[in-house]
Amino acid sequence: PLIDAIKNREITTETKFRIENNFDERPIIALLPGSRKQEITKMLSVMLSIVDDFKAYQFVIAGAPSQEYSFYKTFLNTENVRFISNKTYDLLSISHAALVTSGTATLETALFKVPEVVCYKGGWISYQIAKRVITLKYISLVNLIMDREVVKELIQDEFNTKNLKIELAK
């Protein structure tokens, strides 16, 4: 489809974006793993564990502005994973789905009408303390605003390869 679009001079904004960023024609699953190194490492390890189960899609990591490309390089060891930085909104505008670490990105992804799975795994002690102090039904801004589950949340032990694969397949 990309080659056909180029031959027919049908260069849409999406086609141009895909060409500029070396993305192919497969649907994109955006990975938004957070902004802090420790968080990104923890989240991406699980997010990337399902890449081989979804070969019909390409995965694109949306890099945090606070992190250098060299930090992400170790995560780009598979052919089916790409990287982009400072263009998260452009990426979301053409994404088929997204795996998003809990935070403002969950709301931004919803505003782009991209189906998402909200992911979060913190330290065990921190999570146990927070669970006892904070009494919220949800962790994502989307679900908190709507006061119901609009997007699936995989938190702590639920955020694993098996559950992520099931939810993304939906």
GROMACS .gro file of C-alpha atoms in nm:
model
  170
    1PRO     CA    1   0.000   0.000   0.000
    2LEU     CA    2   0.280   0.251   0.071
    3ILE     CA    3   0.449   0.180  -0.261
    4ASP     CA    4   0.114   0.202  -0.443
    5ALA     CA    5   0.044   0.536  -0.275
    6ILE     CA    6   0.383   0.668  -0.381
    7LYS     CA    7   0.341   0.544  -0.741
    8ASN     CA    8  -0.003   0.702  -0.762
    9ARG     CA    9   0.125   1.023  -0.600
   10GLU     CA   10  -0.130   0.983  -0.319
   11ILE     CA   11   0.096   1.109  -0.046
   12THR     CA   12  -0.131   1.156   0.253
   13THR     CA   13  -0.012   1.290   0.584
   14GLU     CA   14  -0.006   0.934   0.718
   15THR     CA   15   0.191   0.801   0.420
   16LYS     CA   16   0.442   1.084   0.450
   17PHE     CA   17   0.478   1.021   0.825
   18ARG     CA   18   0.531   0.649   0.768
   19ILE     CA   19   0.796   0.712   0.501
   20GLU     CA   20   0.980   0.975   0.707
   21ASN     CA   21   0.997   0.741   1.007
   22ASN     CA   22   1.071   0.417   0.823
   23PHE     CA   23   0.739   0.254   0.918
   24ASP     CA   24   0.587  -0.002   0.685
   25GLU     CA   25   0.222  -0.046   0.590
   26ARG     CA   26   0.126  -0.274   0.881
   27PRO     CA   27  -0.104  -0.134   1.151
   28ILE     CA   28   0.083   0.032   1.435
   29ILE     CA   29   0.067  -0.051   1.802
   30ALA     CA   30   0.206   0.245   1.996
   31LEU     CA   31   0.406   0.176   2.310
   32LEU     CA   32   0.405   0.459   2.563
   33PRO     CA   33   0.617   0.323   2.849
   34GLY     CA   34   0.645   0.634   3.067
   35SER     CA   35   0.915   0.892   3.120
   36ARG     CA   36   1.154   0.774   3.394
   37LYS     CA   37   1.432   0.526   3.314
   38GLN     CA   38   1.338   0.273   3.582
   39GLU     CA   39   0.970   0.289   3.482
   40ILE     CA   40   1.047   0.260   3.111
   41THR     CA   41   1.273  -0.040   3.163
   42LYS     CA   42   1.015  -0.221   3.377
   43MET     CA   43   0.721  -0.141   3.147
   44LEU     CA   44   0.893  -0.203   2.813
   45SER     CA   45   1.023  -0.544   2.916
   46VAL     CA   46   0.665  -0.669   2.952
   47MET     CA   47   0.526  -0.469   2.658
   48LEU     CA   48   0.790  -0.607   2.423
   49SER     CA   49   0.738  -0.964   2.545
   50ILE     CA   50   0.433  -0.995   2.316
   51VAL     CA   51   0.581  -0.854   1.994
   52ASP     CA   52   0.642  -1.197   1.838
   53ASP     CA   53   0.275  -1.288   1.893
   54PHE     CA   54   0.155  -0.998   1.677
   55LYS     CA   55   0.363  -1.019   1.359
   56ALA     CA   56   0.088  -0.858   1.151
   57TYR     CA   57   0.153  -0.533   1.341
   58GLN     CA   58   0.452  -0.309   1.392
   59PHE     CA   59   0.528  -0.175   1.737
   60VAL     CA   60   0.652   0.179   1.783
   61ILE     CA   61   0.803   0.305   2.106
   62ALA     CA   62   0.719   0.668   2.176
   63GLY     CA   63   1.032   0.800   2.341
   64ALA     CA   64   1.005   1.037   2.635
   65PRO     CA   65   1.159   1.379   2.569
   66SER     CA   66   1.359   1.344   2.891
   67GLN     CA   67   1.548   1.035   2.765
   68GLU     CA   68   1.819   1.002   2.504
   69TYR     CA   69   1.789   0.769   2.205
   70SER     CA   70   2.091   0.574   2.335
   71PHE     CA   71   1.882   0.460   2.634
   72TYR     CA   72   1.613   0.311   2.407
   73LYS     CA   73   1.863   0.145   2.171
   74THR     CA   74   1.880  -0.173   2.382
   75PHE     CA   75   1.504  -0.222   2.336
   76LEU     CA   76   1.525  -0.205   1.956
   77ASN     CA   77   1.680  -0.547   1.901
   78THR     CA   78   1.390  -0.690   1.705
   79GLU     CA   79   1.287  -0.612   1.349
   80ASN     CA   80   0.926  -0.549   1.445
   81VAL     CA   81   0.997  -0.260   1.684
   82ARG     CA   82   1.060   0.098   1.581
   83PHE     CA   83   1.128   0.415   1.777
   84ILE     CA   84   1.011   0.773   1.751
   85SER     CA   85   1.074   1.073   1.972
   86ASN     CA   86   0.887   1.402   2.017
   87LYS     CA   87   0.608   1.294   1.781
   88THR     CA   88   0.372   1.106   2.013
   89TYR     CA   89   0.058   1.283   1.890
   90ASP     CA   90   0.148   1.212   1.528
   91LEU     CA   91   0.207   0.849   1.621
   92LEU     CA   92  -0.123   0.819   1.808
   93SER     CA   93  -0.309   0.975   1.516
   94ILE     CA   94  -0.222   0.672   1.300
   95SER     CA   95  -0.211   0.397   1.565
   96HIS     CA   96  -0.438   0.095   1.562
   97ALA     CA   97  -0.395   0.037   1.939
   98ALA     CA   98  -0.167   0.139   2.224
   99LEU     CA   99  -0.008  -0.001   2.538
  100VAL     CA  100   0.019   0.292   2.776
  101THR     CA  101   0.180   0.336   3.115
  102SER     CA  102  -0.065   0.497   3.355
  103GLY     CA  103  -0.046   0.876   3.358
  104THR     CA  104  -0.157   1.166   3.140
  105ALA     CA  105  -0.074   0.961   2.829
  106THR     CA  106  -0.381   0.743   2.897
  107LEU     CA  107  -0.609   1.045   2.857
  108GLU     CA  108  -0.419   1.173   2.553
  109THR     CA  109  -0.448   0.831   2.389
  110ALA     CA  110  -0.822   0.821   2.457
  111LEU     CA  111  -0.866   1.167   2.307
  112PHE     CA  112  -0.714   1.028   1.986
  113LYS     CA  113  -0.976   0.749   2.007
  114VAL     CA  114  -0.706   0.482   2.009
  115PRO     CA  115  -0.802   0.157   2.187
  116GLU     CA  116  -0.557   0.113   2.472
  117VAL     CA  117  -0.449  -0.113   2.752
  118VAL     CA  118  -0.334   0.082   3.055
  119CYS     CA  119  -0.032  -0.075   3.221
  120TYR     CA  120   0.137  -0.016   3.552
  121LYS     CA  121   0.373  -0.201   3.779
  122GLY     CA  122   0.537  -0.024   4.070
  123GLY     CA  123   0.755  -0.143   4.353
  124TRP     CA  124   0.582  -0.397   4.578
  125ILE     CA  125   0.620  -0.194   4.898
  126SER     CA  126   0.513   0.132   4.733
  127TYR     CA  127   0.211  -0.040   4.581
  128GLN     CA  128   0.106  -0.195   4.914
  129ILE     CA  129   0.128   0.142   5.089
  130ALA     CA  130  -0.059   0.324   4.812
  131LYS     CA  131  -0.328   0.055   4.804
  132ARG     CA  132  -0.400   0.115   5.173
  133VAL     CA  133  -0.383   0.495   5.162
  134ILE     CA  134  -0.553   0.573   4.830
  135THR     CA  135  -0.905   0.445   4.777
  136LEU     CA  136  -0.969   0.480   4.406
  137LYS     CA  137  -1.151   0.227   4.190
  138TYR     CA  138  -0.927   0.302   3.892
  139ILE     CA  139  -0.577   0.418   3.813
  140SER     CA  140  -0.616   0.562   3.461
  141LEU     CA  141  -0.746   0.914   3.406
  142VAL     CA  142  -0.989   0.783   3.144
  143ASN     CA  143  -1.163   0.550   3.387
  144LEU     CA  144  -1.146   0.801   3.674
  145ILE     CA  145  -1.312   1.071   3.465
  146MET     CA  146  -1.581   0.835   3.335
  147ASP     CA  147  -1.620   0.663   3.674
  148ARG     CA  148  -1.638   0.327   3.499
  149GLU     CA  149  -1.402   0.095   3.316
  150VAL     CA  150  -1.367   0.234   2.965
  151VAL     CA  151  -1.014   0.105   2.910
  152LYS     CA  152  -0.863  -0.212   3.052
  153GLU     CA  153  -0.617  -0.161   3.336
  154LEU     CA  154  -0.346  -0.418   3.402
  155ILE     CA  155  -0.194  -0.326   3.737
  156GLN     CA  156   0.089  -0.492   3.934
  157ASP     CA  157   0.067  -0.874   3.901
  158GLU     CA  158  -0.207  -0.848   3.637
  159PHE     CA  159   0.042  -0.670   3.411
  160ASN     CA  160   0.211  -0.974   3.261
  161THR     CA  161   0.273  -1.125   2.919
  162LYS     CA  162  -0.028  -1.357   2.928
  163ASN     CA  163  -0.282  -1.089   3.023
  164LEU     CA  164  -0.131  -0.829   2.793
  165LYS     CA  165  -0.154  -1.068   2.499
  166ILE     CA  166  -0.521  -1.143   2.579
  167GLU     CA  167  -0.618  -0.777   2.613
  168LEU     CA  168  -0.432  -0.656   2.306
  169ALA     CA  169  -0.592  -0.931   2.097
  170LYS     CA  170  -0.933  -0.789   2.191
   0.00000   0.00000   0.00000
